[in-house]
């Protein structure tokens, strides 16, 4: 959590510094339990491979949650999100040993009325984009 | 399996409500690794103008996915769930979900289509309180990958 950013202090093009978020198998088991998404592609390697995936992959919604946190940490209020959408362009492969690392950055793409701004997000894992069309509309102070 | 495109337009509604508890929100926030105090401390949430602890922005997926599974797992739809990956997700919020909410979900199938051999199914889900207040609308796109399409989602 960081101090909140103010509408008057941001401009189109303002960059939000990149942050990294580790993800390992334990995170996926916790997320499965908390979300109710028990699809075995997220925790059983043999099943993931049997359906043609390279290994266990993270829940798309786990990755999306990290992007949400990235934005709301910048805003300072997790309730300030008005709209948030992503496309899952490539799976986040999570090996048994070492897990994976998500790198997320953002840019203010537009300023709207009513103190709202559009943040365009970039999320990468091993250099590959894992989210595309990732945008959040947030209301700033 | 053959996808039944006539499912487009079908509406699924479960009259039972989901009651959002503080500990469920805490569990979800811990699972996504977000330590913001507004998820666990009512005083911190109140300082942000909320009546009780709020849920992380992606929490509505817990409700929408459960409601949509009634359609996804319907064998008459012909959607091979074993090869499903999440393609797109969007949330439009009227306000954050918060502890104490009693919420119902109305699911509409908006697309059932085969593109390049992959089956696509899309849903719009409206999450409202039992009093009728709109809290969030979710849009979900799932793809059941054709064998041979192993990494990229279309």
PDB file of N, CA, C and O in Angstrom, chain B residues 35-113:
ATOM      1  N   UNK B  35      -2.375  -7.350   1.125  1.00  0.00           N
ATOM      2  CA  UNK B  35      -2.512  -7.055   2.560  1.00  0.00           C
ATOM      3  C   UNK B  35      -3.271  -5.768   2.875  1.00  0.00           C
ATOM      4  O   UNK B  35      -3.229  -5.314   4.027  1.00  0.00           O
ATOM      5  N   UNK B  36      -3.949  -5.132   1.916  1.00  0.00           N
ATOM      6  CA  UNK B  36      -4.610  -3.853   2.213  1.00  0.00           C
ATOM      7  C   UNK B  36      -5.567  -4.011   3.405  1.00  0.00           C
ATOM      8  O   UNK B  36      -6.398  -4.927   3.418  1.00  0.00           O
ATOM      9  N   UNK B  37      -5.475  -3.115   4.403  1.00  0.00           N
ATOM     10  CA  UNK B  37      -6.294  -3.292   5.612  1.00  0.00           C
ATOM     11  C   UNK B  37      -7.800  -3.133   5.380  1.00  0.00           C
ATOM     12  O   UNK B  37      -8.594  -3.593   6.212  1.00  0.00           O
ATOM     13  N   UNK B  38      -8.205  -2.508   4.273  1.00  0.00           N
ATOM     14  CA  UNK B  38      -9.650  -2.349   4.021  1.00  0.00           C
ATOM     15  C   UNK B  38     -10.341  -3.689   3.800  1.00  0.00           C
ATOM     16  O   UNK B  38     -11.571  -3.779   3.861  1.00  0.00           O
ATOM     17  N   UNK B  39      -9.543  -4.763   3.576  1.00  0.00           N
ATOM     18  CA  UNK B  39     -10.114  -6.095   3.378  1.00  0.00           C
ATOM     19  C   UNK B  39     -10.354  -6.817   4.706  1.00  0.00           C
ATOM     20  O   UNK B  39     -11.077  -7.817   4.744  1.00  0.00           O
ATOM     21  N   UNK B  40      -9.687  -6.352   5.769  1.00  0.00           N
ATOM     22  CA  UNK B  40      -9.731  -7.111   7.016  1.00  0.00           C
ATOM     23  C   UNK B  40     -10.109  -6.278   8.235  1.00  0.00           C
ATOM     24  O   UNK B  40     -10.539  -6.838   9.246  1.00  0.00           O
ATOM     25  N   UNK B  41      -9.971  -4.976   8.150  1.00  0.00           N
ATOM     26  CA  UNK B  41     -10.171  -4.120   9.322  1.00  0.00           C
ATOM     27  C   UNK B  41     -11.339  -3.156   9.055  1.00  0.00           C
ATOM     28  O   UNK B  41     -11.211  -2.250   8.230  1.00  0.00           O
ATOM     29  N   UNK B  42     -12.476  -3.357   9.716  1.00  0.00           N
ATOM     30  CA  UNK B  42     -13.629  -2.484   9.452  1.00  0.00           C
ATOM     31  C   UNK B  42     -13.302  -1.002   9.636  1.00  0.00           C
ATOM     32  O   UNK B  42     -13.810  -0.159   8.880  1.00  0.00           O
ATOM     33  N   UNK B  43     -12.422  -0.682  10.589  1.00  0.00           N
ATOM     34  CA  UNK B  43     -12.084   0.734  10.806  1.00  0.00           C
ATOM     35  C   UNK B  43     -11.342   1.298   9.592  1.00  0.00           C
ATOM     36  O   UNK B  43     -11.578   2.441   9.177  1.00  0.00           O
ATOM     37  N   UNK B  44     -10.455   0.483   9.008  1.00  0.00           N
ATOM     38  CA  UNK B  44      -9.721   0.940   7.818  1.00  0.00           C
ATOM     39  C   UNK B  44     -10.673   1.136   6.646  1.00  0.00           C
ATOM     40  O   UNK B  44     -10.524   2.074   5.856  1.00  0.00           O
ATOM     41  N   UNK B  45     -11.665   0.245   6.526  1.00  0.00           N
ATOM     42  CA  UNK B  45     -12.653   0.387   5.449  1.00  0.00           C
ATOM     43  C   UNK B  45     -13.498   1.641   5.668  1.00  0.00           C
ATOM     44  O   UNK B  45     -13.785   2.385   4.728  1.00  0.00           O
ATOM     45  N   UNK B  46     -13.864   1.871   6.932  1.00  0.00           N
ATOM     46  CA  UNK B  46     -14.690   3.051   7.239  1.00  0.00           C
ATOM     47  C   UNK B  46     -13.930   4.341   6.953  1.00  0.00           C
ATOM     48  O   UNK B  46     -14.521   5.330   6.513  1.00  0.00           O
ATOM     49  N   UNK B  47     -12.611   4.305   7.164  1.00  0.00           N
ATOM     50  CA  UNK B  47     -11.811   5.493   6.870  1.00  0.00           C
ATOM     51  C   UNK B  47     -11.845   5.824   5.381  1.00  0.00           C
ATOM     52  O   UNK B  47     -11.600   6.966   4.986  1.00  0.00           O
ATOM     53  N   UNK B  48     -12.152   4.816   4.547  1.00  0.00           N
ATOM     54  CA  UNK B  48     -12.293   5.034   3.105  1.00  0.00           C
ATOM     55  C   UNK B  48     -13.754   5.242   2.708  1.00  0.00           C
ATOM     56  O   UNK B  48     -14.100   5.206   1.520  1.00  0.00           O
ATOM     57  N   UNK B  49     -14.617   5.390   3.709  1.00  0.00           N
ATOM     58  CA  UNK B  49     -16.012   5.690   3.425  1.00  0.00           C
ATOM     59  C   UNK B  49     -16.900   4.483   3.186  1.00  0.00           C
ATOM     60  O   UNK B  49     -18.007   4.616   2.664  1.00  0.00           O
ATOM     61  N   UNK B  50     -16.421   3.293   3.585  1.00  0.00           N
ATOM     62  CA  UNK B  50     -17.210   2.063   3.388  1.00  0.00           C
ATOM     63  C   UNK B  50     -17.809   1.616   4.705  1.00  0.00           C
ATOM     64  O   UNK B  50     -17.137   1.699   5.745  1.00  0.00           O
ATOM     65  N   UNK B  51     -19.019   1.089   4.666  1.00  0.00           N
ATOM     66  CA  UNK B  51     -19.669   0.694   5.922  1.00  0.00           C
ATOM     67  C   UNK B  51     -19.040  -0.529   6.596  1.00  0.00           C
ATOM     68  O   UNK B  51     -19.199  -0.714   7.813  1.00  0.00           O
ATOM     69  N   UNK B  52     -18.368  -1.378   5.817  1.00  0.00           N
ATOM     70  CA  UNK B  52     -17.724  -2.569   6.400  1.00  0.00           C
ATOM     71  C   UNK B  52     -16.566  -2.943   5.479  1.00  0.00           C
ATOM     72  O   UNK B  52     -16.347  -2.280   4.454  1.00  0.00           O
ATOM     73  N   UNK B  53     -15.834  -3.998   5.854  1.00  0.00           N
ATOM     74  CA  UNK B  53     -14.693  -4.389   5.016  1.00  0.00           C
ATOM     75  C   UNK B  53     -15.168  -4.670   3.592  1.00  0.00           C
ATOM     76  O   UNK B  53     -16.259  -5.199   3.371  1.00  0.00           O
ATOM     77  N   UNK B  54     -14.337  -4.284   2.616  1.00  0.00           N
ATOM     78  CA  UNK B  54     -14.656  -4.503   1.219  1.00  0.00           C
ATOM     79  C   UNK B  54     -13.815  -5.641   0.676  1.00  0.00           C
ATOM     80  O   UNK B  54     -12.817  -6.047   1.277  1.00  0.00           O
ATOM     81  N   UNK B  55     -14.254  -6.170  -0.461  1.00  0.00           N
ATOM     82  CA  UNK B  55     -13.557  -7.295  -1.090  1.00  0.00           C
ATOM     83  C   UNK B  55     -12.649  -6.775  -2.199  1.00  0.00           C
ATOM     84  O   UNK B  55     -12.925  -5.738  -2.803  1.00  0.00           O
ATOM     85  N   UNK B  56     -11.558  -7.512  -2.496  1.00  0.00           N
ATOM     86  CA  UNK B  56     -10.705  -7.128  -3.621  1.00  0.00           C
ATOM     87  C   UNK B  56     -11.521  -7.074  -4.921  1.00  0.00           C
ATOM     88  O   UNK B  56     -12.543  -7.749  -5.053  1.00  0.00           O
ATOM     89  N   UNK B  57     -11.044  -6.269  -5.884  1.00  0.00           N
ATOM     90  CA  UNK B  57     -11.836  -6.048  -7.096  1.00  0.00           C
ATOM     91  C   UNK B  57     -12.226  -7.326  -7.854  1.00  0.00           C
ATOM     92  O   UNK B  57     -13.266  -7.355  -8.500  1.00  0.00           O
ATOM     93  N   UNK B  58     -11.375  -8.355  -7.787  1.00  0.00           N
ATOM     94  CA  UNK B  58     -11.703  -9.558  -8.560  1.00  0.00           C
ATOM     95  C   UNK B  58     -12.576 -10.543  -7.782  1.00  0.00           C
ATOM     96  O   UNK B  58     -12.932 -11.596  -8.311  1.00  0.00           O
ATOM     97  N   UNK B  59     -12.955 -10.203  -6.555  1.00  0.00           N
ATOM     98  CA  UNK B  59     -13.764 -11.126  -5.743  1.00  0.00           C
ATOM     99  C   UNK B  59     -15.080 -11.542  -6.398  1.00  0.00           C
ATOM    100  O   UNK B  59     -15.511 -12.698  -6.228  1.00  0.00           O
ATOM    101  N   UNK B  60     -15.751 -10.670  -7.164  1.00  0.00           N
ATOM    102  CA  UNK B  60     -17.036 -11.108  -7.751  1.00  0.00           C
ATOM    103  C   UNK B  60     -16.939 -12.356  -8.614  1.00  0.00           C
ATOM    104  O   UNK B  60     -17.949 -13.017  -8.862  1.00  0.00           O
ATOM    105  N   UNK B  61     -15.704 -12.726  -9.039  1.00  0.00           N
ATOM    106  CA  UNK B  61     -15.550 -13.951  -9.821  1.00  0.00           C
ATOM    107  C   UNK B  61     -16.011 -15.174  -9.013  1.00  0.00           C
ATOM    108  O   UNK B  61     -16.465 -16.172  -9.578  1.00  0.00           O
ATOM    109  N   UNK B  62     -15.886 -15.101  -7.689  1.00  0.00           N
ATOM    110  CA  UNK B  62     -16.305 -16.230  -6.848  1.00  0.00           C
ATOM    111  C   UNK B  62     -17.804 -16.506  -7.078  1.00  0.00           C
ATOM    112  O   UNK B  62     -18.225 -17.658  -7.193  1.00  0.00           O
ATOM    113  N   UNK B  63     -18.576 -15.441  -7.192  1.00  0.00           N
ATOM    114  CA  UNK B  63     -20.014 -15.605  -7.396  1.00  0.00           C
ATOM    115  C   UNK B  63     -20.356 -15.905  -8.854  1.00  0.00           C
ATOM    116  O   UNK B  63     -21.170 -16.774  -9.140  1.00  0.00           O
ATOM    117  N   UNK B  64     -19.716 -15.157  -9.767  1.00  0.00           N
ATOM    118  CA  UNK B  64     -20.099 -15.321 -11.170  1.00  0.00           C
ATOM    119  C   UNK B  64     -19.682 -16.697 -11.687  1.00  0.00           C
ATOM    120  O   UNK B  64     -20.438 -17.342 -12.414  1.00  0.00           O
ATOM    121  N   UNK B  65     -18.493 -17.175 -11.276  1.00  0.00           N
ATOM    122  CA  UNK B  65     -18.044 -18.472 -11.774  1.00  0.00           C
ATOM    123  C   UNK B  65     -18.953 -19.595 -11.278  1.00  0.00           C
ATOM    124  O   UNK B  65     -19.303 -20.501 -12.029  1.00  0.00           O
ATOM    125  N   UNK B  66     -19.353 -19.480 -10.026  1.00  0.00           N
ATOM    126  CA  UNK B  66     -20.252 -20.476  -9.468  1.00  0.00           C
ATOM    127  C   UNK B  66     -21.584 -20.480 -10.238  1.00  0.00           C
ATOM    128  O   UNK B  66     -22.114 -21.530 -10.592  1.00  0.00           O
ATOM    129  N   UNK B  67     -22.100 -19.299 -10.519  1.00  0.00           N
ATOM    130  CA  UNK B  67     -23.384 -19.208 -11.217  1.00  0.00           C
ATOM    131  C   UNK B  67     -23.262 -19.681 -12.668  1.00  0.00           C
ATOM    132  O   UNK B  67     -24.152 -20.357 -13.192  1.00  0.00           O
ATOM    133  N   UNK B  68     -22.120 -19.343 -13.299  1.00  0.00           N
ATOM    134  CA  UNK B  68     -21.935 -19.716 -14.704  1.00  0.00           C
ATOM    135  C   UNK B  68     -21.668 -21.202 -14.871  1.00  0.00           C
ATOM    136  O   UNK B  68     -21.907 -21.756 -15.950  1.00  0.00           O
ATOM    137  N   UNK B  69     -21.187 -21.845 -13.808  1.00  0.00           N
ATOM    138  CA  UNK B  69     -20.871 -23.276 -13.937  1.00  0.00           C
ATOM    139  C   UNK B  69     -22.123 -24.087 -14.244  1.00  0.00           C
ATOM    140  O   UNK B  69     -22.046 -25.140 -14.874  1.00  0.00           O
ATOM    141  N   UNK B  70     -23.285 -23.584 -13.850  1.00  0.00           N
ATOM    142  CA  UNK B  70     -24.527 -24.291 -14.169  1.00  0.00           C
ATOM    143  C   UNK B  70     -24.674 -24.429 -15.678  1.00  0.00           C
ATOM    144  O   UNK B  70     -25.122 -25.471 -16.177  1.00  0.00           O
ATOM    145  N   UNK B  71     -24.267 -23.403 -16.402  1.00  0.00           N
ATOM    146  CA  UNK B  71     -24.340 -23.452 -17.859  1.00  0.00           C
ATOM    147  C   UNK B  71     -23.146 -24.191 -18.448  1.00  0.00           C
ATOM    148  O   UNK B  71     -23.299 -25.049 -19.315  1.00  0.00           O
ATOM    149  N   UNK B  72     -21.936 -23.868 -17.939  1.00  0.00           N
ATOM    150  CA  UNK B  72     -20.712 -24.451 -18.510  1.00  0.00           C
ATOM    151  C   UNK B  72     -20.742 -25.975 -18.437  1.00  0.00           C
ATOM    152  O   UNK B  72     -20.300 -26.667 -19.358  1.00  0.00           O
ATOM    153  N   UNK B  73     -21.259 -26.484 -17.328  1.00  0.00           N
ATOM    154  CA  UNK B  73     -21.209 -27.935 -17.103  1.00  0.00           C
ATOM    155  C   UNK B  73     -22.463 -28.651 -17.622  1.00  0.00           C
ATOM    156  O   UNK B  73     -22.575 -29.858 -17.500  1.00  0.00           O
ATOM    157  N   UNK B  74     -23.395 -27.907 -18.213  1.00  0.00           N
ATOM    158  CA  UNK B  74     -24.591 -28.540 -18.776  1.00  0.00           C
ATOM    159  C   UNK B  74     -24.178 -29.379 -19.991  1.00  0.00           C
ATOM    160  O   UNK B  74     -23.698 -28.822 -20.991  1.00  0.00           O
ATOM    161  N   UNK B  75     -24.310 -30.714 -19.931  1.00  0.00           N
ATOM    162  CA  UNK B  75     -23.821 -31.536 -21.052  1.00  0.00           C
ATOM    163  C   UNK B  75     -24.501 -31.201 -22.377  1.00  0.00           C
ATOM    164  O   UNK B  75     -23.917 -31.407 -23.447  1.00  0.00           O
ATOM    165  N   UNK B  76     -25.697 -30.633 -22.318  1.00  0.00           N
ATOM    166  CA  UNK B  76     -26.398 -30.300 -23.569  1.00  0.00           C
ATOM    167  C   UNK B  76     -25.729 -29.141 -24.295  1.00  0.00           C
ATOM    168  O   UNK B  76     -25.895 -28.987 -25.498  1.00  0.00           O
ATOM    169  N   UNK B  77     -24.952 -28.301 -23.546  1.00  0.00           N
ATOM    170  CA  UNK B  77     -24.219 -27.210 -24.192  1.00  0.00           C
ATOM    171  C   UNK B  77     -23.081 -27.752 -25.057  1.00  0.00           C
ATOM    172  O   UNK B  77     -22.721 -27.160 -26.069  1.00  0.00           O
ATOM    173  N   UNK B  78     -22.523 -28.899 -24.643  1.00  0.00           N
ATOM    174  CA  UNK B  78     -21.473 -29.526 -25.450  1.00  0.00           C
ATOM    175  C   UNK B  78     -20.132 -28.822 -25.367  1.00  0.00           C
ATOM    176  O   UNK B  78     -19.374 -28.764 -26.346  1.00  0.00           O
ATOM    177  N   UNK B  79     -19.786 -28.297 -24.196  1.00  0.00           N
ATOM    178  CA  UNK B  79     -18.549 -27.531 -24.003  1.00  0.00           C
ATOM    179  C   UNK B  79     -17.592 -28.392 -23.193  1.00  0.00           C
ATOM    180  O   UNK B  79     -17.899 -28.774 -22.066  1.00  0.00           O
ATOM    181  N   UNK B  80     -16.429 -28.727 -23.782  1.00  0.00           N
ATOM    182  CA  UNK B  80     -15.485 -29.643 -23.125  1.00  0.00           C
ATOM    183  C   UNK B  80     -14.697 -28.896 -22.051  1.00  0.00           C
ATOM    184  O   UNK B  80     -13.711 -28.215 -22.340  1.00  0.00           O
ATOM    185  N   UNK B  81     -15.144 -29.042 -20.796  1.00  0.00           N
ATOM    186  CA  UNK B  81     -14.538 -28.264 -19.719  1.00  0.00           C
ATOM    187  C   UNK B  81     -13.091 -28.665 -19.448  1.00  0.00           C
ATOM    188  O   UNK B  81     -12.293 -27.857 -18.966  1.00  0.00           O
ATOM    189  N   UNK B  82     -12.715 -29.919 -19.784  1.00  0.00           N
ATOM    190  CA  UNK B  82     -11.344 -30.360 -19.472  1.00  0.00           C
ATOM    191  C   UNK B  82     -10.304 -29.560 -20.254  1.00  0.00           C
ATOM    192  O   UNK B  82      -9.139 -29.523 -19.878  1.00  0.00           O
ATOM    193  N   UNK B  83     -10.715 -28.912 -21.346  1.00  0.00           N
ATOM    194  CA  UNK B  83      -9.758 -28.153 -22.153  1.00  0.00           C
ATOM    195  C   UNK B  83     -10.012 -26.654 -22.083  1.00  0.00           C
ATOM    196  O   UNK B  83      -9.573 -25.892 -22.953  1.00  0.00           O
ATOM    197  N   UNK B  84     -10.717 -26.239 -21.027  1.00  0.00           N
ATOM    198  CA  UNK B  84     -11.080 -24.820 -20.908  1.00  0.00           C
ATOM    199  C   UNK B  84      -9.941 -24.000 -20.311  1.00  0.00           C
ATOM    200  O   UNK B  84      -9.296 -24.415 -19.353  1.00  0.00           O
ATOM    201  N   UNK B  85      -9.693 -22.858 -20.916  1.00  0.00           N
ATOM    202  CA  UNK B  85      -8.913 -21.806 -20.263  1.00  0.00           C
ATOM    203  C   UNK B  85      -9.695 -20.507 -20.354  1.00  0.00           C
ATOM    204  O   UNK B  85     -10.586 -20.350 -21.188  1.00  0.00           O
ATOM    205  N   UNK B  86      -9.346 -19.590 -19.448  1.00  0.00           N
ATOM    206  CA  UNK B  86     -10.021 -18.308 -19.348  1.00  0.00           C
ATOM    207  C   UNK B  86      -9.465 -17.400 -20.441  1.00  0.00           C
ATOM    208  O   UNK B  86      -8.257 -17.265 -20.576  1.00  0.00           O
ATOM    209  N   UNK B  87     -10.336 -16.787 -21.221  1.00  0.00           N
ATOM    210  CA  UNK B  87      -9.875 -15.981 -22.352  1.00  0.00           C
ATOM    211  C   UNK B  87      -9.935 -14.489 -22.041  1.00  0.00           C
ATOM    212  O   UNK B  87      -8.988 -13.752 -22.294  1.00  0.00           O
ATOM    213  N   UNK B  88     -11.062 -14.040 -21.499  1.00  0.00           N
ATOM    214  CA  UNK B  88     -11.208 -12.626 -21.157  1.00  0.00           C
ATOM    215  C   UNK B  88     -12.076 -12.495 -19.928  1.00  0.00           C
ATOM    216  O   UNK B  88     -12.948 -13.338 -19.675  1.00  0.00           O
ATOM    217  N   UNK B  89     -11.839 -11.426 -19.175  1.00  0.00           N
ATOM    218  CA  UNK B  89     -12.670 -11.153 -18.010  1.00  0.00           C
ATOM    219  C   UNK B  89     -12.771  -9.653 -17.820  1.00  0.00           C
ATOM    220  O   UNK B  89     -11.775  -8.925 -17.959  1.00  0.00           O
ATOM    221  N   UNK B  90     -13.979  -9.217 -17.499  1.00  0.00           N
ATOM    222  CA  UNK B  90     -14.183  -7.803 -17.225  1.00  0.00           C
ATOM    223  C   UNK B  90     -15.181  -7.654 -16.084  1.00  0.00           C
ATOM    224  O   UNK B  90     -16.098  -8.473 -15.942  1.00  0.00           O
ATOM    225  N   UNK B  91     -14.953  -6.622 -15.283  1.00  0.00           N
ATOM    226  CA  UNK B  91     -15.872  -6.268 -14.202  1.00  0.00           C
ATOM    227  C   UNK B  91     -16.238  -4.792 -14.357  1.00  0.00           C
ATOM    228  O   UNK B  91     -15.352  -3.952 -14.534  1.00  0.00           O
ATOM    229  N   UNK B  92     -17.521  -4.503 -14.271  1.00  0.00           N
ATOM    230  CA  UNK B  92     -17.981  -3.108 -14.196  1.00  0.00           C
ATOM    231  C   UNK B  92     -18.664  -2.954 -12.840  1.00  0.00           C
ATOM    232  O   UNK B  92     -19.641  -3.649 -12.547  1.00  0.00           O
ATOM    233  N   UNK B  93     -18.097  -2.059 -12.023  1.00  0.00           N
ATOM    234  CA  UNK B  93     -18.534  -1.974 -10.623  1.00  0.00           C
ATOM    235  C   UNK B  93     -19.447  -0.781 -10.384  1.00  0.00           C
ATOM    236  O   UNK B  93     -19.108   0.343 -10.761  1.00  0.00           O
ATOM    237  N   UNK B  94     -20.564  -1.028  -9.727  1.00  0.00           N
ATOM    238  CA  UNK B  94     -21.356   0.083  -9.203  1.00  0.00           C
ATOM    239  C   UNK B  94     -20.785   0.505  -7.848  1.00  0.00           C
ATOM    240  O   UNK B  94     -20.781   1.687  -7.496  1.00  0.00           O
ATOM    241  N   UNK B  95     -20.281  -0.483  -7.113  1.00  0.00           N
ATOM    242  CA  UNK B  95     -19.593  -0.233  -5.842  1.00  0.00           C
ATOM    243  C   UNK B  95     -18.846  -1.511  -5.478  1.00  0.00           C
ATOM    244  O   UNK B  95     -19.113  -2.567  -6.041  1.00  0.00           O
ATOM    245  N   UNK B  96     -17.918  -1.440  -4.514  1.00  0.00           N
ATOM    246  CA  UNK B  96     -17.227  -2.666  -4.102  1.00  0.00           C
ATOM    247  C   UNK B  96     -18.187  -3.620  -3.381  1.00  0.00           C
ATOM    248  O   UNK B  96     -19.109  -3.174  -2.678  1.00  0.00           O
ATOM    249  N   UNK B  97     -17.941  -4.906  -3.555  1.00  0.00           N
ATOM    250  CA  UNK B  97     -18.620  -5.903  -2.717  1.00  0.00           C
ATOM    251  C   UNK B  97     -18.134  -5.713  -1.288  1.00  0.00           C
ATOM    252  O   UNK B  97     -16.959  -5.416  -1.056  1.00  0.00           O
ATOM    253  N   UNK B  98     -19.029  -5.848  -0.306  1.00  0.00           N
ATOM    254  CA  UNK B  98     -18.607  -5.676   1.080  1.00  0.00           C
ATOM    255  C   UNK B  98     -19.250  -6.731   1.973  1.00  0.00           C
ATOM    256  O   UNK B  98     -20.244  -7.373   1.614  1.00  0.00           O
ATOM    257  N   UNK B  99     -18.639  -6.895   3.151  1.00  0.00           N
ATOM    258  CA  UNK B  99     -19.154  -7.862   4.114  1.00  0.00           C
ATOM    259  C   UNK B  99     -20.602  -7.514   4.452  1.00  0.00           C
ATOM    260  O   UNK B  99     -20.955  -6.343   4.619  1.00  0.00           O
ATOM    261  N   UNK B 100     -21.400  -8.554   4.552  1.00  0.00           N
ATOM    262  CA  UNK B 100     -22.818  -8.365   4.865  1.00  0.00           C
ATOM    263  C   UNK B 100     -23.713  -8.354   3.641  1.00  0.00           C
ATOM    264  O   UNK B 100     -24.930  -8.523   3.770  1.00  0.00           O
ATOM    265  N   UNK B 101     -23.115  -8.170   2.455  1.00  0.00           N
ATOM    266  CA  UNK B 101     -23.928  -8.199   1.230  1.00  0.00           C
ATOM    267  C   UNK B 101     -24.580  -9.569   1.066  1.00  0.00           C
ATOM    268  O   UNK B 101     -23.931 -10.605   1.249  1.00  0.00           O
ATOM    269  N   UNK B 102     -25.844  -9.537   0.673  1.00  0.00           N
ATOM    270  CA  UNK B 102     -26.521 -10.763   0.241  1.00  0.00           C
ATOM    271  C   UNK B 102     -26.778 -10.603  -1.248  1.00  0.00           C
ATOM    272  O   UNK B 102     -27.549  -9.745  -1.661  1.00  0.00           O
ATOM    273  N   UNK B 103     -26.109 -11.432  -2.039  1.00  0.00           N
ATOM    274  CA  UNK B 103     -26.019 -11.189  -3.477  1.00  0.00           C
ATOM    275  C   UNK B 103     -26.596 -12.346  -4.283  1.00  0.00           C
ATOM    276  O   UNK B 103     -26.412 -13.518  -3.934  1.00  0.00           O
ATOM    277  N   UNK B 104     -27.264 -12.002  -5.360  1.00  0.00           N
ATOM    278  CA  UNK B 104     -27.730 -13.006  -6.319  1.00  0.00           C
ATOM    279  C   UNK B 104     -27.100 -12.696  -7.675  1.00  0.00           C
ATOM    280  O   UNK B 104     -26.692 -11.570  -7.951  1.00  0.00           O
ATOM    281  N   UNK B 105     -27.017 -13.721  -8.506  1.00  0.00           N
ATOM    282  CA  UNK B 105     -26.376 -13.595  -9.814  1.00  0.00           C
ATOM    283  C   UNK B 105     -27.353 -14.046 -10.899  1.00  0.00           C
ATOM    284  O   UNK B 105     -27.965 -15.105 -10.775  1.00  0.00           O
ATOM    285  N   UNK B 106     -27.486 -13.233 -11.922  1.00  0.00           N
ATOM    286  CA  UNK B 106     -28.273 -13.615 -13.095  1.00  0.00           C
ATOM    287  C   UNK B 106     -27.321 -13.704 -14.281  1.00  0.00           C
ATOM    288  O   UNK B 106     -26.654 -12.724 -14.629  1.00  0.00           O
ATOM    289  N   UNK B 107     -27.227 -14.909 -14.860  1.00  0.00           N
ATOM    290  CA  UNK B 107     -26.266 -15.188 -15.924  1.00  0.00           C
ATOM    291  C   UNK B 107     -26.990 -15.247 -17.272  1.00  0.00           C
ATOM    292  O   UNK B 107     -28.016 -15.915 -17.387  1.00  0.00           O
ATOM    293  N   UNK B 108     -26.431 -14.558 -18.262  1.00  0.00           N
ATOM    294  CA  UNK B 108     -26.952 -14.659 -19.629  1.00  0.00           C
ATOM    295  C   UNK B 108     -25.823 -15.151 -20.530  1.00  0.00           C
ATOM    296  O   UNK B 108     -24.715 -14.608 -20.493  1.00  0.00           O
ATOM    297  N   UNK B 109     -26.099 -16.186 -21.324  1.00  0.00           N
ATOM    298  CA  UNK B 109     -25.113 -16.631 -22.316  1.00  0.00           C
ATOM    299  C   UNK B 109     -25.201 -15.678 -23.502  1.00  0.00           C
ATOM    300  O   UNK B 109     -26.257 -15.523 -24.105  1.00  0.00           O
ATOM    301  N   UNK B 110     -24.070 -15.010 -23.797  1.00  0.00           N
ATOM    302  CA  UNK B 110     -24.083 -14.005 -24.861  1.00  0.00           C
ATOM    303  C   UNK B 110     -23.397 -14.501 -26.137  1.00  0.00           C
ATOM    304  O   UNK B 110     -23.529 -13.882 -27.191  1.00  0.00           O
ATOM    305  N   UNK B 111     -22.643 -15.605 -26.032  1.00  0.00           N
ATOM    306  CA  UNK B 111     -21.969 -16.120 -27.219  1.00  0.00           C
ATOM    307  C   UNK B 111     -21.684 -17.602 -27.030  1.00  0.00           C
ATOM    308  O   UNK B 111     -21.275 -18.032 -25.952  1.00  0.00           O
ATOM    309  N   UNK B 112     -21.894 -18.369 -28.077  1.00  0.00           N
ATOM    310  CA  UNK B 112     -21.493 -19.777 -28.118  1.00  0.00           C
ATOM    311  C   UNK B 112     -21.115 -20.031 -29.562  1.00  0.00           C
ATOM    312  O   UNK B 112     -21.975 -20.040 -30.445  1.00  0.00           O
ATOM    313  N   UNK B 113     -19.814 -20.174 -29.804  1.00  0.00           N
ATOM    314  CA  UNK B 113     -19.321 -20.060 -31.166  1.00  0.00           C
ATOM    315  C   UNK B 113     -18.063 -20.910 -31.305  1.00  0.00           C
ATOM    316  O   UNK B 113     -17.354 -21.132 -30.330  1.00  0.00           O
TER     317      UNK B 113
END
